[in-house]
PDB file of C-alpha atoms in Angstrom:
ATOM      1  CA  MET H 815      -2.986  -8.910  16.840  1.00  0.00           C
ATOM      2  CA  HIS H 816      -3.411  -5.408  16.988  1.00  0.00           C
ATOM      3  CA  THR H 817      -6.163  -3.111  16.122  1.00  0.00           C
ATOM      4  CA  GLY H 818      -5.965   0.005  15.306  1.00  0.00           C
ATOM      5  CA  TRP H 819      -3.822   2.499  12.914  1.00  0.00           C
ATOM      6  CA  SER H 820      -0.472   2.149  12.622  1.00  0.00           C
ATOM      7  CA  LEU H 821       2.610   3.443  10.441  1.00  0.00           C
ATOM      8  CA  PRO H 822       3.370   1.457   7.964  1.00  0.00           C
ATOM      9  CA  GLY H 823       6.665  -1.156   8.428  1.00  0.00           C
ATOM     10  CA  GLY H 824       8.215  -4.278   7.803  1.00  0.00           C
ATOM     11  CA  THR H 825      11.262  -6.157   8.199  1.00  0.00           C
ATOM     12  CA  VAL H 826      14.651  -5.371   6.804  1.00  0.00           C
ATOM     13  CA  GLU H 827      15.723  -8.253   4.277  1.00  0.00           C
ATOM     14  CA  GLU H 828      19.108  -9.572   3.941  1.00  0.00           C
ATOM     15  CA  GLY H 829      21.120  -7.536   2.174  1.00  0.00           C
ATOM     16  CA  GLU H 830      18.935  -4.737   2.719  1.00  0.00           C
ATOM     17  CA  ASP H 831      19.927  -1.384   4.774  1.00  0.00           C
ATOM     18  CA  PHE H 832      17.007   0.298   6.650  1.00  0.00           C
ATOM     19  CA  SER H 833      16.472   2.959   3.679  1.00  0.00           C
ATOM     20  CA  ALA H 834      16.026   0.407   1.092  1.00  0.00           C
ATOM     21  CA  ALA H 835      13.303  -1.940   3.183  1.00  0.00           C
ATOM     22  CA  PHE H 836      11.815   1.160   4.097  1.00  0.00           C
ATOM     23  CA  ARG H 837      11.238   2.097   0.293  1.00  0.00           C
ATOM     24  CA  ARG H 838      10.110  -1.329  -0.337  1.00  0.00           C
ATOM     25  CA  GLU H 839       7.977  -1.420   2.318  1.00  0.00           C
ATOM     26  CA  ILE H 840       5.734   2.173   1.408  1.00  0.00           C
ATOM     27  CA  ILE H 841       5.790   0.678  -2.516  1.00  0.00           C
ATOM     28  CA  GLU H 842       4.245  -2.654  -1.413  1.00  0.00           C
ATOM     29  CA  GLU H 843       1.973  -1.622   1.077  1.00  0.00           C
ATOM     30  CA  ILE H 844       0.869   1.878  -0.047  1.00  0.00           C
ATOM     31  CA  GLY H 845       1.878   1.751  -3.545  1.00  0.00           C
ATOM     32  CA  VAL H 846       3.729   5.206  -3.780  1.00  0.00           C
ATOM     33  CA  SER H 847       7.510   6.537  -4.645  1.00  0.00           C
ATOM     34  CA  LEU H 848       9.490   8.909  -2.222  1.00  0.00           C
ATOM     35  CA  ASP H 849      11.369  12.073  -2.332  1.00  0.00           C
ATOM     36  CA  LEU H 850      13.560  13.262   0.495  1.00  0.00           C
ATOM     37  CA  VAL H 851      13.931  10.121   2.791  1.00  0.00           C
ATOM     38  CA  ASP H 852      15.459  11.189   6.115  1.00  0.00           C
ATOM     39  CA  LEU H 853      16.292   8.716   8.788  1.00  0.00           C
ATOM     40  CA  ILE H 854      15.123  10.982  11.862  1.00  0.00           C
ATOM     41  CA  GLU H 855      15.445   7.977  14.726  1.00  0.00           C
ATOM     42  CA  VAL H 856      16.547   4.696  15.933  1.00  0.00           C
ATOM     43  CA  GLN H 857      15.306   3.016  19.330  1.00  0.00           C
ATOM     44  CA  ARG H 858      16.295  -0.289  20.362  1.00  0.00           C
ATOM     45  CA  LYS H 859      13.341  -2.284  21.049  1.00  0.00           C
ATOM     46  CA  LYS H 860      12.678  -5.842  23.071  1.00  0.00           C
ATOM     47  CA  PHE H 861       9.970  -7.945  21.850  1.00  0.00           C
ATOM     48  CA  ILE H 862       8.048  -9.896  24.178  1.00  0.00           C
ATOM     49  CA  SER H 863       5.620 -12.878  22.283  1.00  0.00           C
ATOM     50  CA  PRO H 864       2.611 -14.052  24.789  1.00  0.00           C
ATOM     51  CA  GLN H 865       4.402 -17.144  25.134  1.00  0.00           C
ATOM     52  CA  GLY H 866       7.334 -15.089  26.900  1.00  0.00           C
ATOM     53  CA  GLU H 867      10.014 -15.756  24.115  1.00  0.00           C
ATOM     54  CA  SER H 868      11.727 -12.552  23.556  1.00  0.00           C
ATOM     55  CA  PHE H 869      14.030 -10.923  20.698  1.00  0.00           C
ATOM     56  CA  ASP H 870      15.896  -7.299  20.801  1.00  0.00           C
ATOM     57  CA  PHE H 871      15.805  -5.036  17.520  1.00  0.00           C
ATOM     58  CA  LEU H 872      16.250  -2.121  15.964  1.00  0.00           C
ATOM     59  CA  LEU H 873      13.209   0.583  15.152  1.00  0.00           C
ATOM     60  CA  ALA H 874      14.343   2.889  12.609  1.00  0.00           C
ATOM     61  CA  VAL H 875      11.573   6.069  12.217  1.00  0.00           C
ATOM     62  CA  PHE H 876      12.306   7.639   8.532  1.00  0.00           C
ATOM     63  CA  GLU H 877      10.429  11.062   7.099  1.00  0.00           C
ATOM     64  CA  ALA H 878       9.555  11.526   4.144  1.00  0.00           C
ATOM     65  CA  ARG H 879       7.580  13.092   1.196  1.00  0.00           C
ATOM     66  CA  MET H 880       5.086  11.118  -1.297  1.00  0.00           C
ATOM     67  CA  ARG H 881       5.740  11.537  -5.015  1.00  0.00           C
ATOM     68  CA  GLU H 882       1.975  11.489  -5.929  1.00  0.00           C
ATOM     69  CA  GLU H 883      -0.275  13.715  -5.227  1.00  0.00           C
ATOM     70  CA  GLU H 884      -3.446  10.942  -4.374  1.00  0.00           C
ATOM     71  CA  LEU H 885      -3.250   7.893  -3.213  1.00  0.00           C
ATOM     72  CA  PRO H 886      -3.388   5.440  -5.279  1.00  0.00           C
ATOM     73  CA  GLY H 887      -5.999   1.991  -5.110  1.00  0.00           C
ATOM     74  CA  PRO H 888      -4.809  -0.317  -2.116  1.00  0.00           C
ATOM     75  CA  THR H 889      -1.808  -2.666  -3.303  1.00  0.00           C
ATOM     76  CA  ASP H 890      -1.977  -6.269  -3.433  1.00  0.00           C
ATOM     77  CA  ASP H 891      -0.169  -6.622  -0.387  1.00  0.00           C
ATOM     78  CA  ALA H 892      -2.377  -3.900   1.244  1.00  0.00           C
ATOM     79  CA  ILE H 893      -5.111  -6.288   0.474  1.00  0.00           C
ATOM     80  CA  ALA H 894      -3.648  -9.352   1.411  1.00  0.00           C
ATOM     81  CA  GLU H 895      -3.008  -8.034   4.921  1.00  0.00           C
ATOM     82  CA  GLY H 896      -5.949  -6.463   5.294  1.00  0.00           C
ATOM     83  CA  LEU H 897      -4.695  -2.998   5.289  1.00  0.00           C
ATOM     84  CA  GLU H 898      -6.901   0.079   5.036  1.00  0.00           C
ATOM     85  CA  ILE H 899      -4.166   3.357   3.856  1.00  0.00           C
ATOM     86  CA  ALA H 900      -5.622   6.752   4.485  1.00  0.00           C
ATOM     87  CA  LEU H 901      -4.219  10.117   4.574  1.00  0.00           C
ATOM     88  CA  PHE H 902      -4.947  12.323   7.722  1.00  0.00           C
ATOM     89  CA  TYR H 903      -4.153  16.197   8.687  1.00  0.00           C
ATOM     90  CA  LEU H 904      -2.015  16.533  11.557  1.00  0.00           C
ATOM     91  CA  ALA H 905      -5.217  17.595  13.542  1.00  0.00           C
ATOM     92  CA  ASP H 906      -6.769  14.611  12.561  1.00  0.00           C
ATOM     93  CA  ILE H 907      -4.026  11.812  13.804  1.00  0.00           C
ATOM     94  CA  PRO H 908      -6.182   8.837  14.897  1.00  0.00           C
ATOM     95  CA  SER H 909      -6.417   8.140  18.550  1.00  0.00           C
ATOM     96  CA  GLU H 910      -6.796   4.844  18.227  1.00  0.00           C
ATOM     97  CA  MET H 911      -2.682   4.258  16.840  1.00  0.00           C
ATOM     98  CA  ILE H 912      -0.783   1.211  17.806  1.00  0.00           C
ATOM     99  CA  LEU H 913       2.537   0.372  19.036  1.00  0.00           C
ATOM    100  CA  GLY H 914       3.315   4.471  20.194  1.00  0.00           C
ATOM    101  CA  ASP H 915       2.755   5.425  16.598  1.00  0.00           C
ATOM    102  CA  ARG H 916       0.616   8.190  17.442  1.00  0.00           C
ATOM    103  CA  GLN H 917       3.320   9.351  19.884  1.00  0.00           C
ATOM    104  CA  LYS H 918       6.013   8.954  17.505  1.00  0.00           C
ATOM    105  CA  LEU H 919       3.891  11.633  14.625  1.00  0.00           C
ATOM    106  CA  THR H 920       3.261  14.144  17.196  1.00  0.00           C
ATOM    107  CA  HIS H 921       7.030  14.232  18.750  1.00  0.00           C
ATOM    108  CA  HIS H 922       8.285  14.152  15.292  1.00  0.00           C
ATOM    109  CA  LEU H 923       5.649  16.611  13.586  1.00  0.00           C
ATOM    110  CA  LYS H 924       6.407  19.293  16.342  1.00  0.00           C
ATOM    111  CA  ALA H 925      10.128  18.781  15.995  1.00  0.00           C
ATOM    112  CA  SER H 926       9.629  19.792  12.627  1.00  0.00           C
TER     113      SER H 926
END
């Protein structure tokens, strides 16, 4: 199990495209609606489990604006997954981020 902050994420379900999966995961994990959804990067990745099993996958990175002015309380899915949800100013992005998420944020925020 990973510890630390991360960007919201999940898997694409059968019949979904990347954008639909992104919107669904945001609603499930954070409980907010999105505007201005933009796919900004697709990365080819390889996952290797501690048991040595591996598989290739695509990682889609999105940029979007939430419609709400504040975060709602935790969603049922966030509670079930033990997630803590928070917003951060650019200068306060946690250093304890997993899966290279801090680098993704700083790279894409500097580019915008």
